[in-house]
Structure formats: C-alpha cells, structure tokens
XYZ file of C-alpha atoms in Angstrom:
459
model
C 31.560 -68.217 -24.585
C 34.064 -67.100 -27.226
C 33.205 -68.099 -30.767
C 35.339 -70.575 -32.619
C 36.032 -68.106 -35.390
C 37.652 -65.467 -33.200
C 41.402 -65.212 -33.623
C 43.333 -66.233 -30.550
C 46.786 -64.667 -30.640
C 48.906 -65.930 -27.782
C 52.078 -65.216 -25.856
C 54.772 -67.881 -25.930
C 55.169 -69.734 -22.629
C 58.795 -69.411 -21.576
C 58.743 -68.788 -17.797
C 58.837 -70.978 -14.725
C 57.300 -70.053 -11.352
C 60.535 -68.562 -9.966
C 60.755 -66.091 -12.851
C 57.115 -65.048 -12.387
C 57.766 -64.699 -8.662
C 60.686 -62.346 -9.393
C 58.529 -60.278 -11.737
C 55.673 -60.093 -9.232
C 57.884 -59.049 -6.330
C 59.609 -56.491 -8.527
C 56.266 -54.936 -9.459
C 55.140 -54.888 -5.834
C 58.494 -53.204 -5.037
C 58.601 -53.658 -1.229
C 61.476 -51.174 -0.864
C 59.447 -48.449 -2.556
C 56.519 -49.212 -0.258
C 58.722 -49.085 2.836
C 60.442 -45.824 1.915
C 57.533 -44.032 0.182
C 54.216 -45.427 1.504
C 54.868 -46.793 4.998
C 55.994 -43.332 6.245
C 52.380 -42.289 5.625
C 51.253 -45.090 7.931
C 53.683 -43.812 10.583
C 52.470 -40.217 10.222
C 48.837 -41.241 10.697
C 49.074 -43.977 13.336
C 52.411 -43.421 15.080
C 53.670 -46.592 16.667
C 50.262 -48.063 15.811
C 51.643 -48.358 12.288
C 52.726 -51.898 13.094
C 49.186 -52.810 14.162
C 47.780 -51.111 11.050
C 50.124 -53.107 8.819
C 49.045 -56.348 10.505
C 45.364 -55.462 10.027
C 46.024 -54.542 6.407
C 47.736 -57.889 5.946
C 44.626 -59.693 7.199
C 42.618 -58.070 4.414
C 45.317 -58.772 1.849
C 45.795 -62.439 2.743
C 42.101 -62.970 2.084
C 42.451 -61.200 -1.250
C 45.531 -63.294 -2.039
C 43.519 -66.491 -1.538
C 40.836 -65.097 -3.852
C 43.409 -64.184 -6.493
C 44.938 -67.648 -6.194
C 41.650 -69.455 -6.846
C 40.478 -67.237 -9.698
C 43.920 -67.036 -11.327
C 44.128 -70.809 -11.316
C 40.789 -70.892 -13.127
C 41.717 -68.133 -15.591
C 45.492 -67.540 -15.811
C 44.910 -64.982 -18.555
C 46.880 -61.806 -19.288
C 43.752 -59.675 -18.850
C 43.751 -60.408 -15.140
C 40.825 -59.306 -13.017
C 38.421 -58.275 -15.760
C 38.544 -61.775 -17.238
C 37.723 -63.305 -13.838
C 34.798 -60.943 -13.311
C 33.405 -61.307 -16.846
C 33.491 -65.096 -16.637
C 31.654 -65.170 -13.299
C 29.448 -62.043 -13.264
C 28.862 -61.163 -16.892
C 30.218 -58.780 -19.540
C 28.980 -55.495 -18.022
C 30.714 -56.116 -14.703
C 33.775 -57.414 -16.533
C 34.142 -54.322 -18.676
C 33.676 -51.990 -15.710
C 36.589 -53.753 -14.010
C 38.521 -53.541 -17.291
C 38.073 -49.773 -17.239
C 39.204 -49.518 -13.635
C 42.247 -51.656 -14.356
C 43.162 -49.668 -17.445
C 43.208 -46.441 -15.423
C 44.902 -47.944 -12.372
C 47.606 -49.710 -14.383
C 48.433 -46.713 -16.567
C 48.508 -44.223 -13.668
C 50.854 -46.352 -11.587
C 53.669 -46.053 -14.134
C 54.136 -42.245 -13.927
C 53.618 -42.367 -10.160
C 56.520 -44.772 -9.702
C 58.661 -42.926 -12.277
C 58.139 -39.594 -10.517
C 58.984 -41.399 -7.285
C 62.438 -42.170 -8.677
C 63.123 -38.441 -8.961
C 61.869 -37.865 -5.408
C 64.246 -40.487 -4.027
C 67.209 -39.213 -6.029
C 66.473 -35.683 -4.772
C 67.527 -36.766 -1.271
C 71.167 -36.602 -2.377
C 70.774 -34.656 -5.658
C 68.381 -31.803 -4.735
C 68.487 -30.032 -8.108
C 67.438 -33.065 -10.143
C 64.507 -32.253 -12.508
C 61.553 -34.522 -11.723
C 59.691 -34.704 -15.053
C 62.755 -35.306 -17.282
C 63.965 -38.049 -14.927
C 60.525 -39.679 -14.857
C 60.285 -39.477 -18.643
C 63.723 -41.071 -19.029
C 62.744 -43.882 -16.619
C 59.603 -44.672 -18.613
C 61.348 -44.528 -22.001
C 64.123 -46.823 -20.754
C 61.617 -49.212 -19.140
C 59.575 -49.336 -22.343
C 62.560 -50.142 -24.540
C 63.774 -52.840 -22.156
C 60.269 -54.355 -21.965
C 60.193 -55.053 -25.699
C 62.931 -57.650 -25.234
C 62.338 -61.293 -24.394
C 60.463 -61.839 -21.116
C 63.185 -64.230 -19.897
C 65.772 -61.484 -20.250
C 63.501 -59.146 -18.289
C 62.955 -61.761 -15.584
C 66.727 -62.131 -15.119
C 67.269 -58.364 -15.128
C 64.484 -57.635 -12.663
C 65.594 -60.535 -10.492
C 69.047 -58.952 -10.167
C 67.507 -55.584 -9.285
C 65.201 -57.312 -6.808
C 68.188 -58.805 -4.989
C 69.569 -55.283 -4.431
C 66.153 -54.110 -3.230
C 65.863 -56.919 -0.681
C 69.430 -56.237 0.465
C 68.447 -52.632 1.251
C 65.489 -53.789 3.326
C 67.617 -56.400 5.075
C 70.128 -53.730 6.105
C 67.353 -51.576 7.589
C 66.009 -54.537 9.559
C 69.484 -55.467 10.784
C 70.265 -51.903 11.903
C 67.099 -51.759 13.972
C 67.095 -55.221 15.471
C 70.736 -55.364 16.505
C 70.175 -52.966 19.442
C 66.453 -52.750 20.348
C 65.386 -50.071 22.817
C 61.693 -51.028 23.198
C 59.556 -54.134 22.838
C 57.093 -55.068 20.130
C 54.321 -55.713 22.682
C 54.251 -52.054 23.710
C 53.886 -50.999 20.077
C 50.863 -53.245 19.602
C 49.138 -52.746 22.972
C 49.834 -49.080 23.684
C 50.323 -47.270 20.351
C 51.130 -43.572 20.480
C 51.434 -40.866 17.837
C 53.340 -37.602 17.937
C 50.273 -35.879 19.408
C 49.354 -38.500 21.995
C 47.488 -41.836 22.128
C 46.348 -43.307 18.820
C 42.611 -43.485 18.105
C 40.728 -46.241 16.318
C 40.009 -43.813 13.480
C 43.738 -43.254 12.989
C 44.330 -47.009 12.917
C 41.555 -47.332 10.323
C 43.007 -44.681 8.020
C 46.494 -46.151 8.396
C 45.141 -49.601 7.547
C 43.858 -48.326 4.203
C 47.360 -47.054 3.419
C 48.820 -50.401 4.505
C 46.563 -52.272 2.068
C 47.924 -50.130 -0.740
C 51.491 -50.781 0.465
C 51.022 -54.560 0.222
C 49.394 -54.444 -3.207
C 51.078 -56.274 -6.073
C 50.868 -60.002 -5.328
C 47.921 -60.406 -7.720
C 49.982 -59.035 -10.583
C 51.261 -62.555 -11.203
C 48.103 -63.295 -13.203
C 49.201 -60.838 -15.917
C 52.080 -63.229 -16.604
C 49.794 -66.261 -16.560
C 50.170 -66.732 -20.312
C 53.972 -66.629 -20.002
C 53.996 -69.344 -17.309
C 54.318 -73.045 -18.053
C 51.472 -75.102 -16.503
C 49.915 -71.913 -15.173
C 46.647 -73.346 -13.751
C 48.641 -75.633 -11.471
C 51.448 -73.245 -10.515
C 50.109 -69.709 -10.397
C 48.260 -69.994 -7.075
C 51.492 -70.900 -5.260
C 53.272 -67.952 -6.896
C 50.584 -65.519 -5.699
C 50.503 -66.809 -2.122
C 54.300 -66.932 -1.828
C 54.501 -63.416 -3.279
C 52.209 -62.100 -0.560
C 54.188 -63.836 2.208
C 57.473 -62.373 0.957
C 55.994 -58.890 0.447
C 54.582 -58.977 3.974
C 57.908 -60.001 5.500
C 59.906 -57.510 3.422
C 57.722 -54.588 4.555
C 56.774 -55.430 8.135
C 60.222 -56.489 9.373
C 61.931 -53.149 8.536
C 59.002 -51.246 10.081
C 59.162 -53.268 13.288
C 62.947 -52.911 13.343
C 62.952 -49.139 13.065
C 60.257 -48.771 15.731
C 62.015 -50.986 18.265
C 65.505 -49.759 17.404
C 65.279 -45.974 17.086
C 66.397 -43.687 19.905
C 64.562 -40.717 18.374
C 60.994 -41.982 18.123
C 59.375 -38.544 17.436
C 61.646 -38.065 14.417
C 60.629 -41.462 13.036
C 56.925 -40.738 13.530
C 56.988 -37.307 11.882
C 59.971 -37.324 9.499
C 59.538 -37.159 5.733
C 62.115 -39.934 5.221
C 62.193 -41.913 8.476
C 63.858 -45.034 7.074
C 66.522 -43.095 5.191
C 67.212 -40.877 8.200
C 67.445 -43.934 10.449
C 69.937 -45.575 8.077
C 72.051 -42.412 8.007
C 71.950 -42.093 11.790
C 73.053 -45.691 12.314
C 75.296 -46.276 9.302
C 76.478 -42.854 8.160
C 75.797 -40.648 5.141
C 77.463 -42.980 2.649
C 75.236 -45.888 3.651
C 72.174 -43.633 3.572
C 72.948 -42.428 0.050
C 73.679 -45.953 -1.121
C 70.341 -47.134 0.233
C 68.538 -44.232 -1.459
C 70.162 -45.261 -4.737
C 69.012 -48.827 -4.092
C 65.428 -47.649 -3.572
C 65.594 -45.612 -6.791
C 66.794 -48.735 -8.605
C 63.889 -50.675 -7.087
C 61.482 -48.111 -8.501
C 63.076 -48.384 -11.937
C 62.673 -52.141 -11.606
C 58.994 -51.664 -10.746
C 58.568 -49.410 -13.785
C 59.976 -52.114 -16.074
C 57.648 -54.789 -14.730
C 54.691 -52.400 -14.778
C 55.237 -51.839 -18.499
C 55.536 -55.599 -19.042
C 52.297 -56.273 -17.154
C 50.340 -53.394 -18.681
C 51.391 -54.404 -22.178
C 49.995 -57.876 -21.553
C 46.803 -56.369 -20.163
C 46.273 -54.301 -23.321
C 47.221 -57.316 -25.458
C 44.343 -59.156 -23.787
C 41.914 -56.274 -24.358
C 42.836 -56.261 -28.036
C 42.300 -60.009 -28.284
C 38.902 -59.505 -26.655
C 37.926 -56.940 -29.281
C 37.467 -53.942 -26.988
C 38.560 -51.020 -29.140
C 37.686 -51.699 -32.776
C 39.410 -53.896 -35.325
C 42.416 -51.704 -36.323
C 43.394 -50.909 -32.737
C 42.652 -54.444 -31.542
C 44.864 -55.909 -34.253
C 47.689 -53.565 -33.273
C 47.347 -54.399 -29.568
C 47.667 -58.090 -30.425
C 50.862 -57.639 -32.452
C 53.632 -59.936 -31.186
C 57.292 -59.151 -31.897
C 58.614 -61.841 -34.265
C 61.943 -62.155 -32.458
C 61.271 -61.374 -28.802
C 57.719 -62.733 -28.505
C 56.552 -59.581 -26.701
C 53.362 -57.569 -27.323
C 55.449 -54.727 -28.707
C 52.639 -52.393 -29.783
C 50.950 -52.581 -26.389
C 54.337 -51.955 -24.788
C 54.881 -48.786 -26.825
C 51.334 -47.618 -26.060
C 51.868 -48.003 -22.327
C 55.160 -46.136 -22.523
C 53.647 -43.284 -24.544
C 50.754 -42.859 -22.113
C 53.132 -42.985 -19.169
C 55.339 -40.245 -20.623
C 52.324 -38.028 -21.243
C 51.040 -38.500 -17.693
C 54.388 -37.445 -16.226
C 53.313 -33.872 -16.959
C 50.211 -34.272 -14.754
C 50.722 -33.136 -11.117
C 51.565 -36.090 -8.890
C 48.835 -35.328 -6.282
C 46.219 -35.500 -9.032
C 47.581 -38.850 -10.240
C 47.382 -40.217 -6.698
C 43.824 -38.986 -6.211
C 42.658 -40.442 -9.532
C 44.126 -43.854 -8.681
C 43.071 -43.801 -5.035
C 39.800 -45.726 -5.064
C 40.220 -48.235 -7.877
C 42.041 -50.798 -5.777
C 39.215 -51.097 -3.228
C 36.619 -51.639 -5.972
C 38.797 -54.140 -7.852
C 39.373 -56.157 -4.680
C 35.643 -56.106 -3.963
C 34.877 -57.183 -7.525
C 37.073 -60.264 -7.390
C 35.660 -61.194 -3.980
C 32.185 -61.107 -5.530
C 33.553 -63.020 -8.530
C 34.817 -65.779 -6.240
C 31.365 -66.094 -4.641
C 29.595 -65.995 -8.022
C 32.014 -68.491 -9.581
C 31.379 -71.076 -6.871
C 27.608 -70.453 -6.869
C 27.218 -70.692 -10.649
C 29.871 -73.363 -11.155
C 31.838 -71.274 -13.643
C 35.037 -71.651 -11.600
C 34.560 -75.355 -10.928
C 37.489 -76.239 -13.201
C 40.044 -74.393 -11.030
C 42.923 -76.498 -9.711
C 43.207 -74.443 -6.510
C 40.446 -73.741 -4.018
C 40.834 -71.277 -1.191
C 40.299 -72.465 2.384
C 37.388 -71.340 4.583
C 35.033 -70.567 1.709
C 32.787 -68.511 1.739
C 34.130 -66.903 4.912
C 37.230 -65.399 3.269
C 35.486 -63.485 0.439
C 32.644 -62.395 2.741
C 35.017 -61.030 5.389
C 37.087 -59.404 2.650
C 33.998 -57.594 1.395
C 33.119 -56.443 4.926
C 36.651 -55.127 5.429
C 36.613 -53.329 2.076
C 33.299 -51.653 2.926
C 34.988 -50.387 6.080
C 37.918 -49.099 4.055
C 35.548 -47.311 1.666
C 33.739 -45.670 4.593
C 37.047 -44.461 6.013
C 38.078 -43.112 2.605
C 34.739 -41.338 2.199
C 35.444 -39.473 5.412
C 38.745 -38.121 4.091
C 37.980 -34.940 2.094
C 41.559 -34.430 0.883
C 42.325 -37.715 -0.872
C 39.947 -40.540 0.054
C 36.675 -38.927 -1.031
C 38.022 -37.501 -4.323
C 39.548 -40.897 -5.038
C 36.201 -42.632 -4.607
C 34.492 -40.020 -6.778
C 37.047 -40.434 -9.565
C 36.615 -44.204 -9.312
C 32.868 -43.808 -9.634
C 33.368 -41.652 -12.719
C 35.547 -44.320 -14.361
C 32.936 -46.981 -13.584
C 30.148 -44.882 -15.132
C 32.177 -44.152 -18.266
C 33.139 -47.818 -18.632
C 29.545 -48.951 -18.259
C 28.421 -46.344 -20.789
C 31.027 -47.531 -23.320
C 29.832 -51.111 -22.865
C 26.163 -50.201 -23.356
C 26.690 -47.797 -26.256
C 29.442 -49.644 -28.164
C 30.142 -53.230 -27.108
C 26.634 -54.421 -26.286
C 25.350 -53.359 -29.710
C 27.780 -55.547 -31.604
C 26.386 -58.706 -33.206
C 26.591 -61.382 -30.530
C 27.525 -58.852 -27.871
C 30.925 -58.854 -26.177
C 32.693 -61.597 -24.251
C 36.287 -62.283 -23.359
C 38.384 -64.873 -25.159
C 38.939 -67.653 -22.652
C 41.984 -69.615 -23.890
C 41.378 -73.335 -24.242
C 43.150 -75.714 -21.839
C 45.785 -76.312 -24.497
C 46.415 -72.561 -24.720
C 46.941 -72.388 -20.995
C-alpha cells in the first residue's frame, strides 16, 4: 500500500458523467474509425466486414465490462497500470505502464497525420508533417485550459462528427439494394467467397476500430462520485461507439450500387457520399472527419497528460521529473507540465514514418486487454477489488472468454508478417524494457515501488 508520507497531488473534480462521456467518445472518434480503419476491414473481409465488426464487438463488450468493474474500483488517472498493479503486483503493473506510455504517445502523431491524409482528399498538395505538427501544437495549447472548457469544445466537435456518420447511414438506408442477411450468411470479397482466416484478420482490425471506451478511466479523477458513475459511462460509451460505427458500415453495404468499388476503394465512405450527395457534400464530410481527428487529438493530449501526472505521483521517473509531472496549473487546474511533455513527444514523432508508428503500436492493445482481464480474475480471487461498486455479469465467464479471444487475435497477428508479427515483436520489446527498468531501478528503492491509491475521500 502507499505510505502515509507520500505526497498525493490531485486533480480537481469538476466534471459530470455527460462531460466524461463526451470526452471518451471524442477520443474514440467513431468517424475516424469509419473513414480510416473500417475500410481496412472491407478490404480484408469484403461484405464479411459486417460479421467481423459484430465479432469484434463481442470481444469488446467483454472488455468493456472488465473496464467498468476495475475502473469503479480504481477510478485513477493512471488507468490500466493502476488496476494491474493493485491486483497482480508492481512488476506486472509497471509492464502495463510501459505499454500504455508507448501506446498513448504513439496514437497522437498517428491521428494528427491522419488529419493531413483526410484533408488531402480535397487539398492534394497539403504537407503532411507541418499539418500534423500544427494539430498537435494547437491541441496541446487547448488542453492546458480548464477541463470543463475542453469538455464543451469537444462535445461541440463530437456533434459534428456524429452528424457526418448519420448522413452516411441515411444515404445508404434510404434506398437499400440488398439485405443484411445475405451479408452475414454469404459474405464475399472482391476475389470471391470470404474465408474464415479473412474474417479473423478483419476481426482484429475491428477490435482496434472500437477501442476507446476504456479511456474514461483517465478522467476518473475529474469525475464527481467516480466509483459510482464511471462504469455506466464506460458501458454507454461502448454502446454508442458500436452504433456509430456499425450503422454506417451496414448502410453502405446494403445501399451501394457499386459493391466492388466499396470493397476495394481507398475511401469507400467518402466516395459513397460523393456518389449519392455530390462533391460538395463529400468535401464537407471530409472536413467533418478532419475536425473529428483534431477533436481526438485534443482529448488524447488531455488523457495522456493525466496518465503522466499519475506516473509522476507514483514516483516512476525520479524526484525532479516526478515533481514536474505532478505540477498543476494554478488557474486552470490542469497537469500543465505533463500536457507540454505529451505535445513535445507528439511533435517529434510526427517525423517518424507513419507505417513504423502503426507497427510499433500494433500489439500493445491486445496485451493491455489481456492484462486487465487477468487483473479482473486476480482482483476477485484475492479480494483486492472487493470494494468496487460495480460488478460485471457472468463472472468469470466474461474475462475467461475475453482471454481466449485475445489469444486467437494474437495467433492471427503472428501469422501476418507485414504488420501483425512486427507489432507483437515491438510489444514484446517494450515489455522486456519495462520489466528491466522495474528490476534495475524501481525494485531497488527503499520499500520498493507501488502506486498511490487515492483514499475514498480523494475519489
């Protein structure tokens, strides 16, 4: 347990559940997933993309239940590493901390570079790195302001994002040309019938597309009455993300007259919108997706800053750096130093090739999901999560099935020499380095290393 003498800097609680819901959905950025990630599902599985998304959702709903239970027990800005440390010990906790640090930091330049890609659809000469750098700098400056201001701003951007997805769904469903049953029972790709292997690969992409609902825990210290409220925010976030991504996919598959173009096109949703609504509507929707990505960048900086604030409070990096990470802005109540650190790292990583960023972040999510599933089992077995105010249904079936599904995903990834296997190898390297840092540095400190678990009053 944390010692009584350790300083416990805290973030002021100013948010209600609706504001945290807005922030979580903005970070998950369903429009970005639909326009940038779901086309990969279509390319791999053809019309079986709908089935792959449904299978991915089955994995993710189990993970959402796990997040809900553990977040209710520990609604702490550190997120997953706090859950794992409290249930499985400091070594496992710090390994997850390392994975999260890499995954969180890499996502920011990925989404910022994605803004340039989207804008290039109607502004081909736009320079990618300068645009991505500008997005990160702007997001960082905005994130220093009060979290309530950011919740209102991102909520407004989120409304535009959901409007874009609603238009796509409406365009497809208003004049369907094929039924949903055929898509599920007889899936076909551009080259012929879809195989189980293709469905499996597409399902791994779908899991990544749904990711983001667990991000609510990073705002657990901003949320009033977090142990009682945060589980509902996580579960509702997943439901809304699922609907916002699956409905447009189903709509375009049942509504398109040019199915081969949808299954093989680089921008199937944008092309469909242009074909149905004209070039002006297509460009407007592309601008809306770019805005959604900017929105995601803002919330990513907010969440990452809180993550690094938590690592500083837990004494991960040495006293001078830890003290800086814990610095709270006197006026805005934000972890301003952590915010600037995240922005600086994001700008630097914009100069790294995007394929390399994607490969390096490819396997972390599977391991993090597996870690919290094990944490849920360990927490119940050892009684460390007994104080949680939310308990998932069908325990232990949900975490066990989640682990089985994630093993399947890892096997599929290992069979992909272009992205999946390198992603798993890079994840393994991060785990080894994190474990080495724990053994060489943290474990040798007097009293070892543990996370600061805020008292019930702090929560």
